[in-house]
């Protein structure tokens, strides 16, 4: 054992001396720069730890050998005590003292090295902190840049998927519909027993809201949307109505022939629902089932096409089984009548396949194909009994506002007249917001009603319903005894353009379309000529209500063919102006250029939709402008050739 002890002690001292030599060189004042770079090297730090570990291991081996020698010496000492070998005892004690001293020196050396290592670790940590601080800002900037790029990619992907699915803009439609109704009405519907049962039940179901045209159904739908969104916010999207999708149907649109942008197409409604339910701006996410469809059939695919009805149902059902879904469809009666019954079947199949937490809310006018659905507990009718209070509030607040802003008799309205207006209109309107709104607008017509007597006379001659109100206004519009011929023509041509324009015409473009070289029309004159039947939207003129379009289209003189005659003449007039030999492009006004671009593409569509009988009747008018367009200029400046070249480029 003593030989092994010598070997282990020599090994331990050898390791200690090597470490001391290494430490002396490391902390040499002349090697500060080298020490700095060495300290930043994680490999060197690991080397120091390995050296200390080797010393510790050698110490443990020496301690073990000391114990063996101690045991052997003790045994020999006991044996020799009996024989009186005192000398060996002294030798043993000497060895013990030597070992004790060696052990103390070893512990002291190890502790000294540990202290050096602790100081080294502290300095190393300080250097690391400095190193990290140097790189923290650029690394944070890089991380932020990468995160922003990731978010931008997600945003672009979300936008691309939505544009591929549907061009409808339900949030814009919702904002416009709500913007026309500045009062918080419809509380009766939110508190209605059937409505509460519908949204509180866990079972999937469909609820109808039906009423006559002009009874305020779209306003009620906006109120329902606000209420459902509040429910979602209160539940923090963890229960209740997790996802909400809207679609505002409309037949009051240009006859573009492009079904992908049509708000009367049931397939477009389905795709819009998918777009809203399967994507989210919160996190800019697209559901995986939809992302797969986009990658397979999207614009970059060889199989590019839009989603069909079965695929829309598949996605809605899949998501409906994961999270509560609510679909809100306004003005179902304005969908294509031939295809809307099929949409009902599809919605019914979705409710059947998702028996829980899939809610559908639909507003509509009644028509034969859906009458059976409007009975029983799955429908609520807008009646005077439940909606009358809202109409009365609307009339009172509108009258007060008209008096305050001076639009009604310049604000000089007696209390008696104010009371009579509110009482009579409330009684006649019953539950019809549109009826009340039209008549209130007429009462504020300062050009026709400028004193209290004329207002009272108008109140005595009120139409019995909305249809009669439209008829009275149309008579006034066409009354050339009380209107100028110019005013009558402006109204008639405006109605015809709004009925059959092939794409939306901006304000100034429509004004150019109904203007003649000697008849420049402004917006105020147009709205006055059309009475209350046309209103100015944000960018376009439009009918005050879809029922206005329906009424005018059934009025004599407004057949499709007669409307296309006006459009054809207007288009050829602007094209003749554009292609005059001495007319330069910069000579045209911006509205002339815009209308010219419309005419360039659409005049043949208008012309081919003129019935033969109407063409014969208006032969002289149409042939005059058509002959000028087709035949004038037999050289390279021929107008028809110029048009054909430009149209082909388009």
Coordinates of C-alpha atoms in Angstrom, one line a residue:
X1 CA 0.0 0.0 0.0
X2 CA 2.8 2.5 0.7
X3 CA 4.1 2.1 -2.9
X4 CA 0.6 2.9 -4.3
X5 CA 0.4 5.9 -1.9
X6 CA 3.7 7.3 -3.2
X7 CA 2.5 7.0 -6.8
X8 CA -0.9 8.7 -6.1
X9 CA 0.8 11.5 -4.1
X10 CA 3.3 12.1 -6.9
X11 CA 0.5 12.1 -9.5
X12 CA -1.5 14.6 -7.5
X13 CA 1.4 16.9 -6.9
X14 CA 2.3 16.7 -10.6
X15 CA -1.2 17.8 -11.6
X16 CA -1.2 20.6 -9.0
X17 CA 2.2 21.9 -10.1
X18 CA 1.1 21.9 -13.8
X19 CA -2.1 23.8 -12.9
X20 CA -0.1 26.4 -10.9
X21 CA 2.2 26.9 -13.8
X22 CA -0.9 27.3 -16.1
X23 CA -2.4 29.8 -13.7
X24 CA 0.8 31.8 -13.4
X25 CA 1.0 32.0 -17.2
X26 CA -2.7 32.9 -17.5
X27 CA -2.6 35.8 -15.0
X28 CA 0.7 37.1 -16.4
X29 CA 0.2 41.0 -16.6
X30 CA 1.8 41.1 -20.0
X31 CA -0.8 38.7 -21.5
X32 CA -4.0 40.8 -20.9
X33 CA -5.1 40.8 -24.5
X34 CA -4.4 37.1 -25.0
X35 CA -6.2 36.4 -21.7
X36 CA -9.3 38.4 -22.9
X37 CA -9.7 36.3 -26.0
X38 CA -8.9 33.1 -24.1
X39 CA -11.6 34.0 -21.6
X40 CA -14.1 34.4 -24.4
X41 CA -13.3 30.9 -25.7
X42 CA -15.7 28.3 -24.2
X43 CA -13.2 25.5 -25.1
X44 CA -10.6 27.1 -22.8
X45 CA -13.1 27.4 -19.9
X46 CA -13.9 23.7 -20.3
X47 CA -10.1 22.9 -20.2
X48 CA -9.7 24.6 -16.8
X49 CA -12.7 22.7 -15.4
X50 CA -11.1 19.4 -16.7
X51 CA -7.8 20.2 -15.0
X52 CA -9.5 20.9 -11.6
X53 CA -11.5 17.7 -12.0
X54 CA -8.3 15.7 -12.6
X55 CA -6.7 17.2 -9.4
X56 CA -9.9 16.4 -7.4
X57 CA -9.8 12.8 -8.7
X58 CA -6.1 12.4 -7.8
X59 CA -6.8 13.8 -4.3
X60 CA -9.5 11.2 -3.8
X61 CA -7.1 8.4 -5.0
X62 CA -4.5 9.7 -2.5
X63 CA -7.0 9.8 0.3
X64 CA -8.0 6.2 -0.5
X65 CA -4.4 5.1 -0.4
X66 CA -3.7 6.9 2.9
X67 CA -6.6 5.0 4.4
X68 CA -5.2 1.7 3.2
X69 CA -1.7 2.5 4.6
X70 CA -3.2 3.7 7.8
X71 CA -5.1 0.4 8.2
X72 CA -1.9 -1.7 7.4
X73 CA 0.2 0.3 9.7
X74 CA -2.3 0.0 12.5
X75 CA -2.4 -3.7 12.1
X76 CA 1.4 -4.1 12.1
X77 CA 1.7 -1.7 15.1
X78 CA -0.7 -3.8 17.2
X79 CA 1.3 -7.0 16.4
X80 CA 4.6 -5.3 17.2
X81 CA 3.3 -3.8 20.5
X82 CA 3.2 -7.3 21.9
X83 CA 6.8 -7.8 20.8
X84 CA 7.9 -4.4 22.1
X85 CA 8.8 -2.9 18.8
X86 CA 8.6 0.7 19.9
X87 CA 10.7 1.9 17.1
X88 CA 8.2 1.0 14.4
X89 CA 5.5 2.8 16.4
X90 CA 7.6 6.0 16.3
X91 CA 8.1 5.4 12.6
X92 CA 4.4 5.0 12.1
X93 CA 3.7 8.2 14.0
X94 CA 6.2 10.0 11.8
X95 CA 4.6 8.7 8.7
X96 CA 1.2 9.8 10.0
X97 CA 2.5 13.2 10.7
X98 CA 4.0 13.4 7.3
X99 CA 0.7 12.3 5.7
X100 CA -1.2 14.8 7.8
X101 CA 1.0 17.6 6.6
X102 CA 0.8 16.4 3.0
X103 CA -2.9 16.2 3.3
X104 CA -3.2 19.7 4.7
X105 CA -1.0 21.1 2.0
X106 CA -3.1 19.3 -0.6
X107 CA -6.3 20.7 0.7
X108 CA -4.8 24.1 0.9
X109 CA -3.6 23.9 -2.7
X110 CA -6.9 22.7 -3.9
X111 CA -8.7 25.5 -2.0
X112 CA -6.3 28.0 -3.5
X113 CA -7.0 26.7 -7.0
X114 CA -10.7 26.8 -6.3
X115 CA -10.5 30.4 -5.2
X116 CA -8.6 31.2 -8.4
X117 CA -11.2 29.3 -10.4
X118 CA -14.0 31.2 -8.7
X119 CA -12.4 34.5 -9.5
X120 CA -11.9 33.2 -13.1
X121 CA -15.6 32.2 -13.4
X122 CA -16.7 35.6 -12.1
X123 CA -14.5 37.5 -14.6
X124 CA -15.6 35.1 -17.3
X125 CA -19.2 35.8 -16.5
X126 CA -18.5 39.6 -16.6
X127 CA -16.9 39.2 -20.0
X128 CA -19.8 37.1 -21.2
X129 CA -22.2 39.8 -20.1
X130 CA -20.2 42.5 -22.0
X131 CA -20.1 40.2 -25.0
X132 CA -23.9 39.6 -24.9
X133 CA -24.6 43.3 -24.4
X134 CA -22.6 44.1 -27.5
X135 CA -24.7 41.8 -29.6
X136 CA -28.1 42.1 -27.9
X137 CA -29.3 45.1 -29.9
X138 CA -28.4 43.9 -33.4
X139 CA -29.7 40.4 -32.5
X140 CA -33.0 41.9 -31.2
X141 CA -33.3 44.0 -34.4
X142 CA -32.7 40.9 -36.5
X143 CA -35.2 38.9 -34.5
X144 CA -37.8 41.7 -34.9
X145 CA -37.1 42.0 -38.6
X146 CA -37.6 38.2 -39.1
X147 CA -40.8 38.3 -37.0
X148 CA -42.2 41.2 -39.1
X149 CA -41.3 39.4 -42.3
X150 CA -43.1 36.3 -41.0
X151 CA -46.2 38.4 -40.1
X152 CA -46.1 40.1 -43.5
X153 CA -46.0 36.8 -45.3
X154 CA -49.0 35.6 -43.2
X155 CA -50.9 38.8 -44.0
X156 CA -50.2 38.5 -47.7
X157 CA -51.2 34.8 -47.6
X158 CA -54.5 35.7 -45.8
X159 CA -55.2 38.4 -48.3
X160 CA -54.5 36.1 -51.3
X161 CA -56.7 33.4 -49.9
X162 CA -59.6 35.7 -49.2
X163 CA -59.4 37.4 -52.7
X164 CA -59.3 34.0 -54.3
X165 CA -62.4 32.8 -52.3
X166 CA -64.6 35.9 -52.6
X167 CA -64.7 39.5 -53.8
X168 CA -67.6 40.3 -51.5
X169 CA -66.9 42.9 -48.8
X170 CA -69.4 42.1 -46.0
X171 CA -67.7 44.4 -43.4
X172 CA -68.1 47.3 -45.9
X173 CA -71.7 46.4 -46.5
X174 CA -72.3 46.1 -42.8
X175 CA -70.7 49.5 -42.2
X176 CA -72.8 51.1 -44.9
X177 CA -76.0 49.5 -43.7
X178 CA -75.4 50.6 -40.1
X179 CA -74.3 54.1 -41.2
X180 CA -77.8 54.7 -42.5
X181 CA -79.3 54.0 -39.1
X182 CA -77.9 56.3 -36.5
X183 CA -80.3 55.2 -33.7
X184 CA -80.0 52.1 -31.6
X185 CA -83.2 50.3 -32.5
X186 CA -84.3 46.6 -32.5
X187 CA -84.1 45.9 -28.7
X188 CA -87.4 44.1 -29.1
X189 CA -85.8 41.5 -31.3
X190 CA -82.9 40.8 -28.9
X191 CA -85.4 40.3 -26.1
X192 CA -87.8 38.2 -28.3
X193 CA -88.4 34.7 -26.8
X194 CA -87.7 32.9 -30.1
X195 CA -84.4 34.8 -30.6
X196 CA -83.2 34.1 -27.1
X197 CA -84.1 30.4 -27.4
X198 CA -82.2 30.3 -30.7
X199 CA -78.9 31.8 -29.5
X200 CA -79.0 30.3 -26.0
X201 CA -79.6 26.7 -27.2
X202 CA -76.6 24.4 -27.7
X203 CA -78.5 22.7 -30.6
X204 CA -77.8 23.9 -34.1
X205 CA -80.7 25.7 -35.7
X206 CA -81.9 28.3 -38.3
X207 CA -83.9 31.4 -37.5
X208 CA -85.8 33.5 -40.0
X209 CA -86.7 37.2 -39.7
X210 CA -89.3 38.2 -42.2
X211 CA -91.3 41.3 -43.1
X212 CA -92.5 43.6 -45.9
X213 CA -90.0 45.6 -47.9
X214 CA -89.0 48.7 -46.0
X215 CA -89.9 47.4 -42.5
X216 CA -86.3 47.8 -41.4
X217 CA -85.0 44.2 -41.6
X218 CA -81.5 45.2 -42.6
X219 CA -81.3 47.6 -39.6
X220 CA -82.5 44.7 -37.4
X221 CA -79.8 42.5 -38.9
X222 CA -77.2 45.1 -38.0
X223 CA -78.5 45.1 -34.4
X224 CA -78.3 41.2 -34.3
X225 CA -74.7 41.4 -35.6
X226 CA -73.8 43.9 -32.9
X227 CA -75.4 41.7 -30.2
X228 CA -73.6 38.5 -31.4
X229 CA -70.3 40.3 -31.5
X230 CA -70.8 41.5 -28.0
X231 CA -71.5 37.9 -26.9
X232 CA -68.3 36.8 -28.6
X233 CA -66.3 39.5 -26.8
X234 CA -67.8 38.7 -23.5
X235 CA -67.0 35.0 -23.9
X236 CA -63.5 35.9 -25.2
X237 CA -64.0 33.4 -28.0
X238 CA -63.9 30.4 -25.6
X239 CA -67.6 29.6 -25.6
X240 CA -70.8 30.9 -27.1
X241 CA -70.5 32.1 -30.7
X242 CA -66.9 31.5 -31.5
X243 CA -66.9 32.6 -35.2
X244 CA -69.3 35.0 -36.9
X245 CA -69.8 35.5 -40.7
X246 CA -72.0 38.0 -42.5
X247 CA -73.4 38.3 -46.0
X248 CA -75.6 41.1 -47.3
X249 CA -77.4 40.0 -50.4
X250 CA -78.4 42.6 -53.0
X251 CA -80.1 42.6 -56.4
X252 CA -79.5 46.3 -56.7
X253 CA -76.3 46.0 -58.7
X254 CA -75.0 46.6 -62.2
X255 CA -75.7 43.7 -64.6
X256 CA -72.1 42.8 -64.9
X257 CA -72.6 39.2 -65.8
X258 CA -69.7 38.4 -63.5
X259 CA -71.0 35.9 -60.9
X260 CA -67.8 36.0 -58.9
X261 CA -68.6 39.5 -57.7
X262 CA -72.4 39.2 -57.5
X263 CA -74.2 39.7 -54.2
X264 CA -77.2 37.8 -55.5
X265 CA -75.3 34.6 -56.1
X266 CA -75.8 31.8 -53.4
X267 CA -72.4 30.3 -54.3
X268 CA -70.8 33.7 -53.6
X269 CA -72.5 33.8 -50.2
X270 CA -71.1 30.3 -49.3
X271 CA -67.6 31.3 -50.4
X272 CA -67.8 34.5 -48.4
X273 CA -68.9 32.5 -45.3
X274 CA -65.9 30.2 -45.7
X275 CA -63.6 33.2 -46.2
X276 CA -64.7 34.7 -42.9
X277 CA -65.0 31.5 -40.8
X278 CA -61.7 29.8 -42.0
X279 CA -59.5 32.9 -41.8
X280 CA -58.7 35.3 -39.0
X281 CA -56.9 38.6 -38.8
X282 CA -56.1 37.7 -35.2
X283 CA -52.8 36.1 -35.8
X284 CA -53.4 36.3 -39.6
X285 CA -54.2 32.6 -39.7
X286 CA -55.8 30.4 -42.4
X287 CA -57.4 27.1 -41.3
X288 CA -55.3 24.2 -42.6
X289 CA -58.2 22.6 -44.5
X290 CA -58.6 25.9 -46.4
X291 CA -54.9 26.4 -46.9
X292 CA -54.7 23.0 -48.5
X293 CA -57.5 23.9 -50.9
X294 CA -55.8 27.1 -51.8
X295 CA -52.5 25.4 -52.6
X296 CA -54.4 22.9 -54.7
X297 CA -56.8 25.1 -56.6
X298 CA -55.4 28.7 -56.0
X299 CA -54.1 31.1 -58.7
X300 CA -50.6 29.5 -58.7
X301 CA -52.0 26.0 -59.2
X302 CA -52.3 24.1 -62.5
X303 CA -55.8 23.2 -61.4
X304 CA -56.8 26.8 -60.5
X305 CA -60.5 27.3 -60.0
X306 CA -62.8 28.5 -57.2
X307 CA -64.3 26.3 -54.5
X308 CA -67.5 24.5 -55.4
X309 CA -70.5 24.2 -53.1
X310 CA -69.5 20.7 -51.8
X311 CA -66.0 22.0 -50.8
X312 CA -67.5 25.0 -49.0
X313 CA -69.8 22.7 -47.1
X314 CA -66.9 20.4 -46.2
X315 CA -64.9 23.3 -44.7
X316 CA -67.8 24.8 -42.8
X317 CA -68.8 21.5 -41.3
X318 CA -65.2 20.7 -40.4
X319 CA -64.8 24.0 -38.6
X320 CA -68.3 23.9 -37.1
X321 CA -67.3 20.7 -35.3
X322 CA -64.3 22.5 -33.7
X323 CA -65.7 25.9 -32.7
X324 CA -69.2 27.4 -32.5
X325 CA -70.2 29.1 -35.7
X326 CA -72.9 31.7 -36.6
X327 CA -73.9 32.7 -40.1
X328 CA -75.9 35.9 -40.7
X329 CA -77.6 36.3 -44.2
X330 CA -79.4 39.5 -44.9
X331 CA -82.1 39.9 -47.7
X332 CA -82.3 36.3 -48.7
X333 CA -85.2 37.3 -51.1
X334 CA -82.6 39.3 -53.2
X335 CA -80.7 36.1 -54.1
X336 CA -81.2 34.6 -57.5
X337 CA -84.7 33.0 -57.2
X338 CA -83.7 30.0 -59.2
X339 CA -80.8 29.1 -57.0
X340 CA -81.8 30.3 -53.6
X341 CA -83.9 27.2 -52.8
X342 CA -80.8 25.1 -53.3
X343 CA -78.9 27.3 -50.8
X344 CA -81.6 26.5 -48.3
X345 CA -80.9 22.8 -48.8
X346 CA -77.2 23.3 -48.3
X347 CA -77.7 25.3 -45.1
X348 CA -80.0 22.6 -43.8
X349 CA -77.5 19.9 -44.5
X350 CA -74.8 21.9 -42.6
X351 CA -77.1 22.1 -39.6
X352 CA -77.8 18.4 -39.8
X353 CA -74.1 17.5 -40.0
X354 CA -73.2 19.8 -37.1
X355 CA -76.0 19.1 -34.6
X356 CA -74.4 21.4 -32.0
X357 CA -73.5 25.1 -31.9
X358 CA -74.0 26.0 -35.6
X359 CA -76.5 28.9 -35.8
X360 CA -77.9 30.5 -38.9
X361 CA -79.9 33.8 -39.0
X362 CA -81.7 34.9 -42.2
X363 CA -83.7 38.0 -43.0
X364 CA -86.1 38.0 -46.0
X365 CA -89.3 39.1 -47.5
X366 CA -91.8 36.2 -47.9
X367 CA -92.1 34.6 -51.3
X368 CA -93.7 31.2 -52.3
X369 CA -90.5 29.1 -52.3
X370 CA -89.8 29.8 -48.6
X371 CA -93.3 30.3 -47.1
X372 CA -93.2 26.9 -45.4
X373 CA -90.0 27.9 -43.6
X374 CA -91.6 31.1 -42.2
X375 CA -94.1 29.3 -39.9
X376 CA -93.7 28.1 -36.3
X377 CA -90.9 28.7 -33.8
X378 CA -88.1 29.0 -36.4
X379 CA -89.3 32.5 -37.6
X380 CA -90.0 36.0 -36.3
X381 CA -92.2 38.4 -38.3
X382 CA -91.6 42.1 -38.2
X383 CA -95.0 43.5 -37.4
X384 CA -96.4 46.9 -36.3
X385 CA -96.9 45.4 -32.9
X386 CA -93.2 44.7 -32.2
X387 CA -91.6 47.2 -34.6
X388 CA -94.0 50.1 -34.3
X389 CA -92.2 51.6 -31.2
X390 CA -88.9 51.8 -33.1
X391 CA -90.7 53.5 -36.1
X392 CA -92.3 56.0 -33.8
X393 CA -88.9 56.8 -32.2
X394 CA -87.3 57.1 -35.7
X395 CA -90.0 59.6 -36.8
X396 CA -89.7 61.8 -33.7
X397 CA -85.9 61.9 -33.8
X398 CA -85.9 62.6 -37.6
X399 CA -88.4 65.4 -37.3
X400 CA -86.5 67.0 -34.4
X401 CA -83.2 66.8 -36.4
X402 CA -84.9 68.3 -39.5
X403 CA -86.1 71.2 -37.4
X404 CA -82.8 71.7 -35.7
X405 CA -80.8 71.8 -39.0
X406 CA -83.4 73.9 -40.7
X407 CA -84.3 71.5 -43.5
X408 CA -88.0 71.5 -42.5
X409 CA -89.5 75.0 -43.0
X410 CA -86.1 76.5 -42.2
X411 CA -86.6 75.3 -38.6
X412 CA -89.7 77.5 -38.0
X413 CA -92.2 74.7 -37.1
X414 CA -94.9 75.2 -34.5
X415 CA -95.4 72.7 -31.8
X416 CA -98.8 71.8 -33.2
X417 CA -97.5 71.1 -36.7
X418 CA -94.6 69.1 -35.2
X419 CA -97.0 67.0 -33.2
X420 CA -99.3 66.5 -36.2
X421 CA -96.5 65.4 -38.4
X422 CA -95.3 62.8 -35.8
X423 CA -98.8 61.6 -35.1
X424 CA -100.0 61.2 -38.7
X425 CA -96.7 59.7 -40.0
X426 CA -96.6 57.2 -37.1
X427 CA -100.2 56.1 -37.7
X428 CA -99.7 55.7 -41.5
X429 CA -96.2 54.2 -41.4
X430 CA -97.0 51.5 -38.8
X431 CA -93.9 49.3 -39.0
X432 CA -92.5 50.7 -42.3
X433 CA -89.3 52.7 -41.8
X434 CA -88.9 53.2 -45.5
X435 CA -92.4 54.7 -45.9
X436 CA -91.7 57.1 -43.0
X437 CA -88.2 58.0 -44.4
X438 CA -89.5 58.8 -47.9
X439 CA -92.3 61.0 -46.7
X440 CA -90.1 62.9 -44.2
X441 CA -87.7 63.6 -47.0
X442 CA -90.6 64.9 -49.2
X443 CA -91.8 67.1 -46.3
X444 CA -88.3 68.7 -46.3
X445 CA -88.4 69.6 -50.0
X446 CA -88.2 73.4 -49.7
X447 CA -88.8 73.8 -53.4
X448 CA -92.3 72.3 -53.2
X449 CA -93.3 72.7 -49.5
X450 CA -92.3 76.1 -48.2
X451 CA -95.0 76.9 -45.7
X452 CA -97.2 75.3 -43.0
X453 CA -100.3 75.1 -45.2
X454 CA -98.4 73.2 -48.0
X455 CA -97.1 70.8 -45.3
X456 CA -100.6 70.1 -43.9
X457 CA -102.0 69.6 -47.4
X458 CA -99.3 67.0 -48.1
X459 CA -100.2 65.3 -44.8
X460 CA -103.8 65.0 -46.0
X461 CA -102.7 63.4 -49.3
X462 CA -100.3 60.7 -47.9
X463 CA -100.2 57.4 -49.9
X464 CA -101.6 54.4 -48.2
X465 CA -98.5 52.2 -48.6
X466 CA -95.0 52.2 -50.0
X467 CA -96.1 51.1 -53.5
X468 CA -98.5 54.0 -53.8
X469 CA -95.8 56.3 -52.4
X470 CA -93.4 55.2 -55.2
X471 CA -96.2 55.7 -57.8
X472 CA -96.9 59.2 -56.6
X473 CA -93.2 60.1 -56.8
X474 CA -92.9 58.6 -60.3
X475 CA -95.9 60.7 -61.4
X476 CA -94.2 63.8 -60.0
X477 CA -90.9 63.0 -61.7
X478 CA -92.7 62.7 -65.1
X479 CA -95.0 65.7 -64.6
X480 CA -93.7 68.0 -67.3
X481 CA -96.4 70.6 -66.3
X482 CA -94.8 71.2 -63.0
X483 CA -91.2 70.2 -63.9
X484 CA -89.0 71.4 -66.7
X485 CA -88.3 69.0 -69.6
X486 CA -84.7 69.0 -68.5
X487 CA -85.5 67.8 -65.0
X488 CA -87.8 65.1 -66.3
X489 CA -85.1 63.8 -68.7
X490 CA -82.4 63.9 -66.1
X491 CA -84.5 61.7 -63.8
X492 CA -85.6 59.3 -66.5
X493 CA -82.1 58.8 -67.8
X494 CA -80.6 58.4 -64.3
X495 CA -83.2 55.7 -63.5
X496 CA -82.3 53.9 -66.8
X497 CA -78.6 54.0 -66.2
X498 CA -78.9 52.7 -62.6
X499 CA -81.1 49.9 -63.8
X500 CA -78.8 48.6 -66.6
X501 CA -75.2 50.0 -66.3
X502 CA -72.8 47.1 -66.9
X503 CA -70.5 48.2 -64.1
X504 CA -70.8 50.8 -61.2
X505 CA -70.4 54.4 -62.5
X506 CA -68.8 56.9 -60.2
X507 CA -70.6 60.1 -59.4
X508 CA -69.0 62.2 -62.1
X509 CA -69.1 59.4 -64.6
X510 CA -72.8 59.0 -64.3
X511 CA -73.3 62.8 -64.5
X512 CA -71.3 62.8 -67.7
X513 CA -73.4 59.9 -69.1
X514 CA -76.7 61.9 -68.6
X515 CA -75.2 65.2 -69.8
X516 CA -75.4 66.5 -73.3
X517 CA -73.1 69.0 -75.0
X518 CA -75.5 71.7 -73.9
X519 CA -76.7 70.1 -70.7
X520 CA -74.1 69.8 -67.9
X521 CA -75.7 68.2 -64.8
X522 CA -74.4 68.4 -61.2
X523 CA -75.2 66.1 -58.3
X524 CA -77.6 68.4 -56.6
X525 CA -79.7 68.8 -59.7
X526 CA -79.8 65.0 -60.3
X527 CA -80.9 64.2 -56.7
X528 CA -83.6 66.9 -56.9
X529 CA -84.9 65.6 -60.2
X530 CA -85.1 62.1 -58.9
X531 CA -86.9 63.2 -55.7
X532 CA -86.2 60.7 -52.9
X533 CA -85.8 57.6 -55.1
X534 CA -82.1 58.1 -55.7
X535 CA -79.4 58.8 -53.1
X536 CA -75.8 59.6 -53.2
X537 CA -73.5 56.9 -51.9
X538 CA -69.8 57.3 -51.1
X539 CA -68.7 56.9 -54.7
X540 CA -71.9 56.2 -56.7
X541 CA -75.5 57.1 -57.0
X542 CA -77.9 54.4 -56.0
X543 CA -81.6 53.6 -55.5
X544 CA -82.8 54.5 -52.1
X545 CA -83.9 50.9 -51.6
X546 CA -83.9 47.7 -53.6
X547 CA -87.7 47.9 -53.7
X548 CA -87.3 51.2 -55.7
X549 CA -85.4 49.3 -58.4
X550 CA -88.2 46.7 -58.5
X551 CA -90.9 49.3 -58.8
X552 CA -89.2 51.4 -61.5
X553 CA -88.3 48.3 -63.5
X554 CA -92.0 47.4 -63.6
X555 CA -93.0 51.0 -64.6
X556 CA -94.0 51.7 -68.3
X557 CA -91.1 53.2 -70.2
X558 CA -88.4 51.3 -68.2
X559 CA -88.1 48.0 -69.9
X560 CA -84.6 46.6 -70.4
X561 CA -84.7 47.5 -74.1
X562 CA -85.7 51.1 -73.5
X563 CA -83.0 51.5 -70.9
X564 CA -80.4 50.1 -73.3
X565 CA -81.4 52.6 -75.9
X566 CA -80.4 55.5 -73.6
X567 CA -77.2 53.8 -72.7
X568 CA -76.3 53.1 -76.4
X569 CA -76.8 56.7 -77.4
X570 CA -74.8 58.0 -74.5
X571 CA -71.9 55.6 -75.2
X572 CA -71.8 56.4 -79.0
X573 CA -72.0 60.1 -78.2
X574 CA -68.9 60.0 -76.0
X575 CA -67.0 57.8 -78.5
X576 CA -67.7 60.2 -81.3
X577 CA -66.3 63.0 -79.2
X578 CA -63.2 60.9 -78.3
X579 CA -62.5 60.0 -81.9
X580 CA -63.0 63.3 -83.6
X581 CA -60.0 64.0 -85.8
X582 CA -59.2 67.2 -84.1
X583 CA -59.8 66.0 -80.5
X584 CA -56.7 65.3 -78.4
X585 CA -56.7 63.1 -75.4
X586 CA -55.8 65.9 -73.1
X587 CA -58.8 68.0 -74.4
X588 CA -61.1 65.6 -72.6
X589 CA -62.2 66.1 -69.0
X590 CA -61.5 63.3 -66.4
X591 CA -65.2 62.4 -66.3
X592 CA -65.3 62.2 -70.1
X593 CA -62.2 59.9 -70.1
X594 CA -63.8 57.7 -67.5
X595 CA -67.1 57.5 -69.3
X596 CA -65.2 56.9 -72.6
X597 CA -63.5 53.9 -71.1
X598 CA -66.8 52.5 -70.1
X599 CA -68.3 53.1 -73.5
X600 CA -65.3 51.6 -75.2
X601 CA -66.1 48.2 -73.8
X602 CA -69.9 48.2 -73.2
X603 CA -71.7 50.0 -76.1
X604 CA -72.0 46.8 -78.1
X605 CA -73.7 45.0 -75.1
X606 CA -76.2 47.8 -74.7
X607 CA -76.9 47.9 -78.5
X608 CA -77.5 44.1 -78.8
X609 CA -80.0 44.2 -76.0
X610 CA -82.3 46.7 -77.8
X611 CA -85.5 44.9 -79.0
X612 CA -86.3 45.1 -82.7
X613 CA -89.5 47.0 -82.1
X614 CA -87.8 49.6 -80.0
X615 CA -85.0 49.8 -82.5
X616 CA -87.5 50.6 -85.3
X617 CA -89.2 53.2 -83.1
X618 CA -86.0 55.0 -82.3
X619 CA -84.3 54.3 -85.6
X620 CA -83.6 57.9 -86.6
X621 CA -82.0 58.8 -83.2
X622 CA -79.9 55.7 -83.0
X623 CA -79.0 55.5 -86.6
X624 CA -77.8 59.1 -86.6
X625 CA -75.1 58.5 -84.0
X626 CA -74.4 55.0 -85.2
X627 CA -73.8 56.2 -88.8
X628 CA -71.4 58.9 -87.6
X629 CA -69.5 56.3 -85.5
X630 CA -69.3 53.6 -88.1
X631 CA -68.8 55.5 -91.3
X632 CA -67.3 58.9 -90.6
X633 CA -63.7 59.1 -91.7
X634 CA -62.7 56.6 -94.5
X635 CA -59.0 56.9 -93.9
X636 CA -56.9 55.4 -91.2
X637 CA -58.7 57.7 -88.7
X638 CA -62.0 55.9 -89.2
X639 CA -63.8 56.0 -85.8
X640 CA -64.9 52.4 -85.9
X641 CA -61.5 51.1 -86.7
X642 CA -60.0 53.2 -83.9
X643 CA -62.6 51.8 -81.5
X644 CA -62.0 48.2 -82.6
X645 CA -58.2 48.6 -82.1
X646 CA -58.6 50.1 -78.6
X647 CA -61.3 47.6 -77.5
X648 CA -59.1 44.7 -78.7
X649 CA -56.3 46.0 -76.6
X650 CA -58.6 46.1 -73.6

